[in-house]
PDB file of C-alpha atoms in Angstrom:
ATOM      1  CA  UNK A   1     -36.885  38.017   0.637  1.00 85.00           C
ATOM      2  CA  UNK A   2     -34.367  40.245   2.208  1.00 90.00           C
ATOM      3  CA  UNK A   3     -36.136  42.307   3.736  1.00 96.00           C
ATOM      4  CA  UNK A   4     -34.532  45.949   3.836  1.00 97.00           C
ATOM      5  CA  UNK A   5     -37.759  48.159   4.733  1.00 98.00           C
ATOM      6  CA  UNK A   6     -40.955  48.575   6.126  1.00 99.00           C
ATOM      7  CA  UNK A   7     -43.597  51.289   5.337  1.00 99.00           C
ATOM      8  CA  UNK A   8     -46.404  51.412   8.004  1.00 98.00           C
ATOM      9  CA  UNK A   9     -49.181  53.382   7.283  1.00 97.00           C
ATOM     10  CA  UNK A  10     -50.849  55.339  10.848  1.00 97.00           C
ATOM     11  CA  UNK A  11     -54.389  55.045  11.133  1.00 94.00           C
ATOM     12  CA  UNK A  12     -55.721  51.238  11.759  1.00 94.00           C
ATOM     13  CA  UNK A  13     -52.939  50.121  11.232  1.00 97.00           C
ATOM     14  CA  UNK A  14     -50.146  51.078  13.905  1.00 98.00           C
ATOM     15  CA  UNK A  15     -52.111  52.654  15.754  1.00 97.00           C
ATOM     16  CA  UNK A  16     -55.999  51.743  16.801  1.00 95.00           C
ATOM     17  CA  UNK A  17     -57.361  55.533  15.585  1.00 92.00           C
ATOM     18  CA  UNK A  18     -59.794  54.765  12.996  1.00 88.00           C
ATOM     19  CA  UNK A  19     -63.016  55.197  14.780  1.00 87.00           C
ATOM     20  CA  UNK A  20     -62.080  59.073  16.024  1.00 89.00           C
ATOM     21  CA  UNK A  21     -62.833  59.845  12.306  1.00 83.00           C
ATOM     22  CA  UNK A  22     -66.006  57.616  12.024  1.00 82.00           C
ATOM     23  CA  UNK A  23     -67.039  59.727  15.497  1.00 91.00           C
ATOM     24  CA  UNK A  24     -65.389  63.156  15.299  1.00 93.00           C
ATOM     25  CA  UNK A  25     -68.448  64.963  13.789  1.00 94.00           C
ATOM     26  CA  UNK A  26     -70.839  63.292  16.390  1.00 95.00           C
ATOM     27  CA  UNK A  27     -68.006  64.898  19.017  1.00 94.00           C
ATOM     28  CA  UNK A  28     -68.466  68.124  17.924  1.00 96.00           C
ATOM     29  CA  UNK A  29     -71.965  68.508  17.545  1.00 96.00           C
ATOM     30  CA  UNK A  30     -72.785  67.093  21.479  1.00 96.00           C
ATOM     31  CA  UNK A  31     -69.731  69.314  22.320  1.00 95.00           C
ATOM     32  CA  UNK A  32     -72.254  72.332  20.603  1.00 96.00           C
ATOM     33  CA  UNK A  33     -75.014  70.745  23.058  1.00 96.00           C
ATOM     34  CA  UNK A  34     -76.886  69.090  20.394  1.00 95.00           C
ATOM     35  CA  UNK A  35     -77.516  65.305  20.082  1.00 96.00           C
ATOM     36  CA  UNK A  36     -75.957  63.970  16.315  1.00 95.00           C
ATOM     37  CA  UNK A  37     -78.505  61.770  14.172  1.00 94.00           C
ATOM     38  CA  UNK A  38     -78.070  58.097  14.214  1.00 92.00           C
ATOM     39  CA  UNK A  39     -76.860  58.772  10.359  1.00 91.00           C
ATOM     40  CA  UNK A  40     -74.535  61.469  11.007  1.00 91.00           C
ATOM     41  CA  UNK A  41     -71.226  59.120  10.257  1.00 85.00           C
ATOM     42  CA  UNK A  42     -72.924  58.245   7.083  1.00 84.00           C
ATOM     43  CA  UNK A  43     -73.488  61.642   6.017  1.00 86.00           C
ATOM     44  CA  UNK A  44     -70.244  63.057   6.784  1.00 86.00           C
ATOM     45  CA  UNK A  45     -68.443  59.628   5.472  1.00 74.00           C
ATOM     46  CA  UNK A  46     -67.163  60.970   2.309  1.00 67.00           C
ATOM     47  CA  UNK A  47     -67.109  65.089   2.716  1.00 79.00           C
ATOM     48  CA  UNK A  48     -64.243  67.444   3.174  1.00 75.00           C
ATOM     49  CA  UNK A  49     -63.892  69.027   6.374  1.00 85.00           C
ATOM     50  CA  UNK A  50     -65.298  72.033   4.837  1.00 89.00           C
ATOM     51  CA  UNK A  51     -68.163  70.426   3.497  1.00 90.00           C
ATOM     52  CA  UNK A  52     -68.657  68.691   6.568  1.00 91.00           C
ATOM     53  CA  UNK A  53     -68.475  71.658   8.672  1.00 94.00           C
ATOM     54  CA  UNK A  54     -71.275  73.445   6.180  1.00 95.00           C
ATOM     55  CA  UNK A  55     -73.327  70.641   6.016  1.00 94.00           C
ATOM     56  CA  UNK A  56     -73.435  70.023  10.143  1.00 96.00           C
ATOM     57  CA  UNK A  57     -74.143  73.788  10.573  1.00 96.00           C
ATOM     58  CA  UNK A  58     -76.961  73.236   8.268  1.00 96.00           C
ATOM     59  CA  UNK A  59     -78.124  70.155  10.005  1.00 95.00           C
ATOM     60  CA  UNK A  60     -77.774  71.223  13.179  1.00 97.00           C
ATOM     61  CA  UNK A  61     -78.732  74.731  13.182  1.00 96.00           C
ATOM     62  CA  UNK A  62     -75.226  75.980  14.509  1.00 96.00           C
ATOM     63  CA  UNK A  63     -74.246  79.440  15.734  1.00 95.00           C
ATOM     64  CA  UNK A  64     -70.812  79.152  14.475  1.00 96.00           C
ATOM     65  CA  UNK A  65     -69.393  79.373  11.161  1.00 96.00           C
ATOM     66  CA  UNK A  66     -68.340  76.579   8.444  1.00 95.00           C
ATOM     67  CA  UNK A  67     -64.756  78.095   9.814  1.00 96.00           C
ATOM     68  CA  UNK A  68     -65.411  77.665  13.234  1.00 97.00           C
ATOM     69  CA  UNK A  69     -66.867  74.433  13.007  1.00 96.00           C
ATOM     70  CA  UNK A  70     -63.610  73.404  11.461  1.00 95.00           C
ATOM     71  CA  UNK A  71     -61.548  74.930  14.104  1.00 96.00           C
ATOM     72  CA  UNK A  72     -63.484  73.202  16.805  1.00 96.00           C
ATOM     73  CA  UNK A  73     -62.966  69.381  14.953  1.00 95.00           C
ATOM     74  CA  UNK A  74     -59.092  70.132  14.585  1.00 94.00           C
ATOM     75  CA  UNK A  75     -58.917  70.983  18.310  1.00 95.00           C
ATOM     76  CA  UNK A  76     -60.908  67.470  18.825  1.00 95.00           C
ATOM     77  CA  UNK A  77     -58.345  65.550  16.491  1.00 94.00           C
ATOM     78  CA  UNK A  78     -55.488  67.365  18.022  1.00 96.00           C
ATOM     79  CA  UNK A  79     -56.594  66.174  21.777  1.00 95.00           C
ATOM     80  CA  UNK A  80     -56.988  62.983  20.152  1.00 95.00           C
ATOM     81  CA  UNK A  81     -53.807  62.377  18.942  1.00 96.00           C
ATOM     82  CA  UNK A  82     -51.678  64.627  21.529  1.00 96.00           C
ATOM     83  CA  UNK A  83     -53.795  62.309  24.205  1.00 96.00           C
ATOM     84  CA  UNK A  84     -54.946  59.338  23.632  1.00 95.00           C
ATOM     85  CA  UNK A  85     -54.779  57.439  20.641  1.00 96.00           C
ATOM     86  CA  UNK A  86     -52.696  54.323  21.651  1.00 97.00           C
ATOM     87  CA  UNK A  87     -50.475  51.822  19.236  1.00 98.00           C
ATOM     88  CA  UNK A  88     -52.033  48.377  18.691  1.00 98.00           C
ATOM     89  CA  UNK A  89     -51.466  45.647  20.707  1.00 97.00           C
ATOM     90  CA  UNK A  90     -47.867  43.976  20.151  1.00 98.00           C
ATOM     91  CA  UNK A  91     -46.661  47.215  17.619  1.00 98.00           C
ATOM     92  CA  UNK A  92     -44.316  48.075  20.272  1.00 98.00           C
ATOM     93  CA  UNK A  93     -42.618  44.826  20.404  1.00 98.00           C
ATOM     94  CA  UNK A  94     -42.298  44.280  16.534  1.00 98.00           C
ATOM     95  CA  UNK A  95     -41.115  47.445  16.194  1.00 98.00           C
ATOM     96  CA  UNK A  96     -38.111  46.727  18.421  1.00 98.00           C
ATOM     97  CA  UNK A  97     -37.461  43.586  16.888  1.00 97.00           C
ATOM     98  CA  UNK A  98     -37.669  44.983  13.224  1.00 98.00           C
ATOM     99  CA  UNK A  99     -34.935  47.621  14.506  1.00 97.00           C
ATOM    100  CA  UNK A 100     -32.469  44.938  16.352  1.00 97.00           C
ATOM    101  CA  UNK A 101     -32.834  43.248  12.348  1.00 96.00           C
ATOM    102  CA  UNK A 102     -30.795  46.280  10.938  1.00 96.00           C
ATOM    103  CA  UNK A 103     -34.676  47.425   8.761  1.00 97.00           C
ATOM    104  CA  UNK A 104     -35.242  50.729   8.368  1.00 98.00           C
ATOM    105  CA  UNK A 105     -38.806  51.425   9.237  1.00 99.00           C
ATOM    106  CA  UNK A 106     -40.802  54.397   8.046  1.00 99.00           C
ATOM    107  CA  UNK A 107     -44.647  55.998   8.106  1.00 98.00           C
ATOM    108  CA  UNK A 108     -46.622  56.384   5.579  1.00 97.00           C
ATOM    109  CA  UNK A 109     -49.794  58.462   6.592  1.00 93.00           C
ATOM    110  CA  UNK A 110     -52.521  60.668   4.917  1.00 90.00           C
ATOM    111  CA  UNK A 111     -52.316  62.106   8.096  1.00 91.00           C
ATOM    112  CA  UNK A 112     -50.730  65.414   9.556  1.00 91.00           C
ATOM    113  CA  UNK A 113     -46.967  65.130  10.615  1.00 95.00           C
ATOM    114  CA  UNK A 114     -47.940  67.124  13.635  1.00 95.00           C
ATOM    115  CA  UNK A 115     -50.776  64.750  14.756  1.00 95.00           C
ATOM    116  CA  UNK A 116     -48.497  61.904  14.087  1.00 97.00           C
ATOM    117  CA  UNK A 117     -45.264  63.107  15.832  1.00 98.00           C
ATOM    118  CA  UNK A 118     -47.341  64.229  18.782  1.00 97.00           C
ATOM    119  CA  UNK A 119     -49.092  60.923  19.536  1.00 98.00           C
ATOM    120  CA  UNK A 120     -45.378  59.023  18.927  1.00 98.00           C
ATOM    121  CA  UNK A 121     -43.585  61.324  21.338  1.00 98.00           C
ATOM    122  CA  UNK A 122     -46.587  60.556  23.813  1.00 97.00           C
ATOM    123  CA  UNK A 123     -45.890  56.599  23.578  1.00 97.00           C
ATOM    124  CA  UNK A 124     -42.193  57.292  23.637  1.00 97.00           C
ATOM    125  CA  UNK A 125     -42.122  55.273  20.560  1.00 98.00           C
ATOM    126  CA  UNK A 126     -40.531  58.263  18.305  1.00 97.00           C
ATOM    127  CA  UNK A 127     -36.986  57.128  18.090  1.00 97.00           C
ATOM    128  CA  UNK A 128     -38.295  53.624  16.483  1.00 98.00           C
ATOM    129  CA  UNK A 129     -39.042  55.266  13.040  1.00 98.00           C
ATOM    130  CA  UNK A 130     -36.504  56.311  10.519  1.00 98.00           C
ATOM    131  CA  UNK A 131     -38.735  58.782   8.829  1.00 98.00           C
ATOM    132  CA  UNK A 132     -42.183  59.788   8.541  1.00 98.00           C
ATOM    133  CA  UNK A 133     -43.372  60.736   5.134  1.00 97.00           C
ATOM    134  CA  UNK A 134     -46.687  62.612   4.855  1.00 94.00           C
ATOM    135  CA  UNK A 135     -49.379  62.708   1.529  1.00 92.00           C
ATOM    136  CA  UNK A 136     -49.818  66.390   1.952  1.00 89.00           C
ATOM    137  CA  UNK A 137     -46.043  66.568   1.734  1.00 93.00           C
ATOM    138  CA  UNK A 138     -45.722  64.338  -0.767  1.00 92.00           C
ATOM    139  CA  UNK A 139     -48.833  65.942  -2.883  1.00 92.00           C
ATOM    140  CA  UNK A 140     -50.546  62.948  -3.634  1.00 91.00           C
ATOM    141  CA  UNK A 141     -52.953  60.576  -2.019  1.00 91.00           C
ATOM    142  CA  UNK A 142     -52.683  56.919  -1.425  1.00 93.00           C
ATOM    143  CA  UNK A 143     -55.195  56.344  -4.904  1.00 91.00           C
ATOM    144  CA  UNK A 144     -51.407  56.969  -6.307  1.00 94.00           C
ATOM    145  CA  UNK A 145     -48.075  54.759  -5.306  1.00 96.00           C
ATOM    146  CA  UNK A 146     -45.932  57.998  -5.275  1.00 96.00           C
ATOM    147  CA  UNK A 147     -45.604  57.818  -1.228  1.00 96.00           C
ATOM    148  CA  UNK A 148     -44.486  54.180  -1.107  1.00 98.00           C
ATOM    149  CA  UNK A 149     -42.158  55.462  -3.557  1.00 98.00           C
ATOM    150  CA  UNK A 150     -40.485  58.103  -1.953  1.00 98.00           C
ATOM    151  CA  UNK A 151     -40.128  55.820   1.187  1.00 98.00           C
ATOM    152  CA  UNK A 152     -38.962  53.054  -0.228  1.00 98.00           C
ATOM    153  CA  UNK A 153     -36.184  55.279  -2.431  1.00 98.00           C
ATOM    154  CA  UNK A 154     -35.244  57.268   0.824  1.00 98.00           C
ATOM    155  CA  UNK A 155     -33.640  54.126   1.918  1.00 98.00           C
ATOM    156  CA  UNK A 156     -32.411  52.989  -1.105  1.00 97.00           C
ATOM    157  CA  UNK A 157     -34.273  49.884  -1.235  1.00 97.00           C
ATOM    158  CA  UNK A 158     -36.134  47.470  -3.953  1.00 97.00           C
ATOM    159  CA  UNK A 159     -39.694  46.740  -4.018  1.00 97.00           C
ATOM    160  CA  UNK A 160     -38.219  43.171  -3.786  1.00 95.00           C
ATOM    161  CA  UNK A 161     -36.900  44.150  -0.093  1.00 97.00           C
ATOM    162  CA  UNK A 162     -39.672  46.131   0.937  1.00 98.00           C
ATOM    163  CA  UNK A 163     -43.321  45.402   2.573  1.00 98.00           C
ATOM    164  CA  UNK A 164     -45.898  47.809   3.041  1.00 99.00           C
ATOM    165  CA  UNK A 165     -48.249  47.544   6.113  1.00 98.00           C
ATOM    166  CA  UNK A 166     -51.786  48.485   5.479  1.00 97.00           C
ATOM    167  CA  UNK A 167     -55.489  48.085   6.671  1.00 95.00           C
ATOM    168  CA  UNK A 168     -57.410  50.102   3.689  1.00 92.00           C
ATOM    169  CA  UNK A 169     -57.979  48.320   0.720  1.00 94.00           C
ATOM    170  CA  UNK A 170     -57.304  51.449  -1.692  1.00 93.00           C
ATOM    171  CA  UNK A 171     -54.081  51.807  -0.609  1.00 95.00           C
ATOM    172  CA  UNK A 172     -53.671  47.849  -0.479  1.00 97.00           C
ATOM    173  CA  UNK A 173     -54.731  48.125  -4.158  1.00 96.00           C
ATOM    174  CA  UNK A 174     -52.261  50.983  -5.409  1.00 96.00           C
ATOM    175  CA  UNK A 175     -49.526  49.475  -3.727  1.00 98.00           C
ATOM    176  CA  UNK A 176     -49.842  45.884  -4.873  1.00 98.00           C
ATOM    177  CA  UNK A 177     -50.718  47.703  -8.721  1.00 98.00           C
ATOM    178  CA  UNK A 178     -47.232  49.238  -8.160  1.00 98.00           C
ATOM    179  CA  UNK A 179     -45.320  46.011  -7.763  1.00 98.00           C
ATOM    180  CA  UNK A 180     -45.149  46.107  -3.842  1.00 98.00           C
ATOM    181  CA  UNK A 181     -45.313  43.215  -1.377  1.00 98.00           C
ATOM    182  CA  UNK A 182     -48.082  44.321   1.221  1.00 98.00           C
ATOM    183  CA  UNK A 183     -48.695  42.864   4.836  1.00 98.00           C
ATOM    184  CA  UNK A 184     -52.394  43.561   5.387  1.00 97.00           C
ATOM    185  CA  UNK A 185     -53.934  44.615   8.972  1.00 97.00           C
ATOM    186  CA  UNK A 186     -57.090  43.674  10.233  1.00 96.00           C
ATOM    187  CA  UNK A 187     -59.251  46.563  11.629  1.00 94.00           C
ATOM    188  CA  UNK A 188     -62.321  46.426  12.129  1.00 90.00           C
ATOM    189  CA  UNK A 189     -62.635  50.270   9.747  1.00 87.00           C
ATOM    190  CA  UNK A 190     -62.620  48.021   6.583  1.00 89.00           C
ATOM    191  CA  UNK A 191     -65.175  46.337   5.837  1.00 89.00           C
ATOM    192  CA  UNK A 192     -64.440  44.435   2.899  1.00 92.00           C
ATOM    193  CA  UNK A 193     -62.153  42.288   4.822  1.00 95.00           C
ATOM    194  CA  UNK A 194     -62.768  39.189   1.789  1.00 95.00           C
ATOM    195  CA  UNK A 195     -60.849  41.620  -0.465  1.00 96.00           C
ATOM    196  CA  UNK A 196     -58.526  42.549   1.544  1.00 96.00           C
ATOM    197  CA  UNK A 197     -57.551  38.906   2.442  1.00 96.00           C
ATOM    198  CA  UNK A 198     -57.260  38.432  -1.005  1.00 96.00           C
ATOM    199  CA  UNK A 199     -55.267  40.896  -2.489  1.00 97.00           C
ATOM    200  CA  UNK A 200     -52.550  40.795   0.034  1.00 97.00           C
ATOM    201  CA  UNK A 201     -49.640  38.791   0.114  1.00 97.00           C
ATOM    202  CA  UNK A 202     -50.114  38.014   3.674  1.00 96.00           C
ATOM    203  CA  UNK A 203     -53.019  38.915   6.086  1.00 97.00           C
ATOM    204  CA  UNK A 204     -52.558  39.474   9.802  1.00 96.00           C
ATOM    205  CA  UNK A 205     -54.751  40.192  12.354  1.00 96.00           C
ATOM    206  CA  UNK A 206     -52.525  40.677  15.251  1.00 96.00           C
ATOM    207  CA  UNK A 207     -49.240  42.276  15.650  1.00 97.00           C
ATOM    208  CA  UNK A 208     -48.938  39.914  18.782  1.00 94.00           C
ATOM    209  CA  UNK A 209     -49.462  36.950  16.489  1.00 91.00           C
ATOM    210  CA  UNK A 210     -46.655  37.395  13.254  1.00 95.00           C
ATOM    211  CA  UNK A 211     -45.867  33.973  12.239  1.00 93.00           C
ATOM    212  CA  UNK A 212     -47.021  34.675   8.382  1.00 93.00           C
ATOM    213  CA  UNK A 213     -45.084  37.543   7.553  1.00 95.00           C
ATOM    214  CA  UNK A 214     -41.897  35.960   9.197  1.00 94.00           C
ATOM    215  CA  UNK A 215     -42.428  32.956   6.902  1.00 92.00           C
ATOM    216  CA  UNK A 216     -42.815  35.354   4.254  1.00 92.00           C
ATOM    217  CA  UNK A 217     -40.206  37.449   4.830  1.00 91.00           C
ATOM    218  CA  UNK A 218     -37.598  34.537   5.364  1.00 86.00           C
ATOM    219  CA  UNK A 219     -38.597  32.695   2.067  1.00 67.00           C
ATOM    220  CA  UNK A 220     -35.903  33.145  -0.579  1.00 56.00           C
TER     221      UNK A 220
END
């Protein structure tokens, strides 16, 4: 293929992030003095912040308010991100060489543009990107292909000369259901790793080691 773009999603996949939101609510609640459950991660897996925030006051017999609580889990994701978060080993070094290729490279996040922009200006890695594009911006989730969409039409190019990067094997699935070519991730977030393998046209578990996606990239 010719390959024109590249749409990186964020979290576990660029950058290794995942496990602040498997441990964020157990953050909070020592921060509050209290010791989280063993099950707490579980519990909180598939709530919205709000109902996360009521359901931990609940738990945990907290002073503060469901609004509060939220308050005090952003300011833990935004020291996360503003911080510490860190790209994945050899991201750097592909990203460079993608750019010296003439691609355009863009994000693709469910993720804040703050939180993002903060933690690439902290790696000095901002100027590597083309554009980030956002699902709160775009108004729909990753269950839905619209954000590889706009991405891929911002730079005018083909699903035939575009590859999406992913780890999560919903957004794997709507992109693959929309026609695109998709570079899995490893990380260690996903569990159903057989499916992911599967489902993707190519499957990499280190940006250091890129051999498959070159072959793919180069066939005709």
């Amino acid at each position: 293929m010719k390959l024109k773009c590249v749409i990186f999603d964020f979290d576990g996949t660029l950058f290794d992030s995942m496990y602040l939101w498997d441990t964020v609510a157990e953050s909070y609640v020592r921060s509050r003095g209290k010791e989280p459950k063993p099950t707490v991660r579980e519990e909180v897996r598939a709530l919205s912040l709000l109902q996360a925030a009521e359901h931990l006051k609940k738990e945990y017999d907290l002073a503060e308010t469901p609004e509060e609580i939220m308050a005090g889990i952003d300011r833990i994701i935004e020291h996360f991100y503003r911080d510490e978060v860190q790209p994945k080993p050899g991201v750097v070094p592909f990203l460079k060489e993608l750019r010296a290729k003439g691609v355009d490279v863009c994000i693709a996040t469910a993720t804040d543009r703050y939180l993002i922009e903060s933690a690439l200006r902290r790696c000095g890695i901002e100027a590597l990107f083309d554009a980030i594009f956002t699902c709160s911006e775009v108004g729909h989730g990753k269950d839905e292909p619209v954000i590889f969409r706009r991405a891929m039409e911002h730079f005018g190019a083909q699903r035939g000369s575009t590859v999406v990067f992913e780890d999560a094997i919903h957004a794997i699935e709507t992109a693959k259901k929309d026609g695109f070519t998709v570079a899995a991730v490893f990380d260690e977030s996903e569990k159903r790793q057989d499916e992911v393998r599967a489902l993707a046209d190519c499957y990499i578990t280190s940006f250091e080691q890129l051999e498959q996606f070159w072959a793919m990239t180069a066939a005709d």
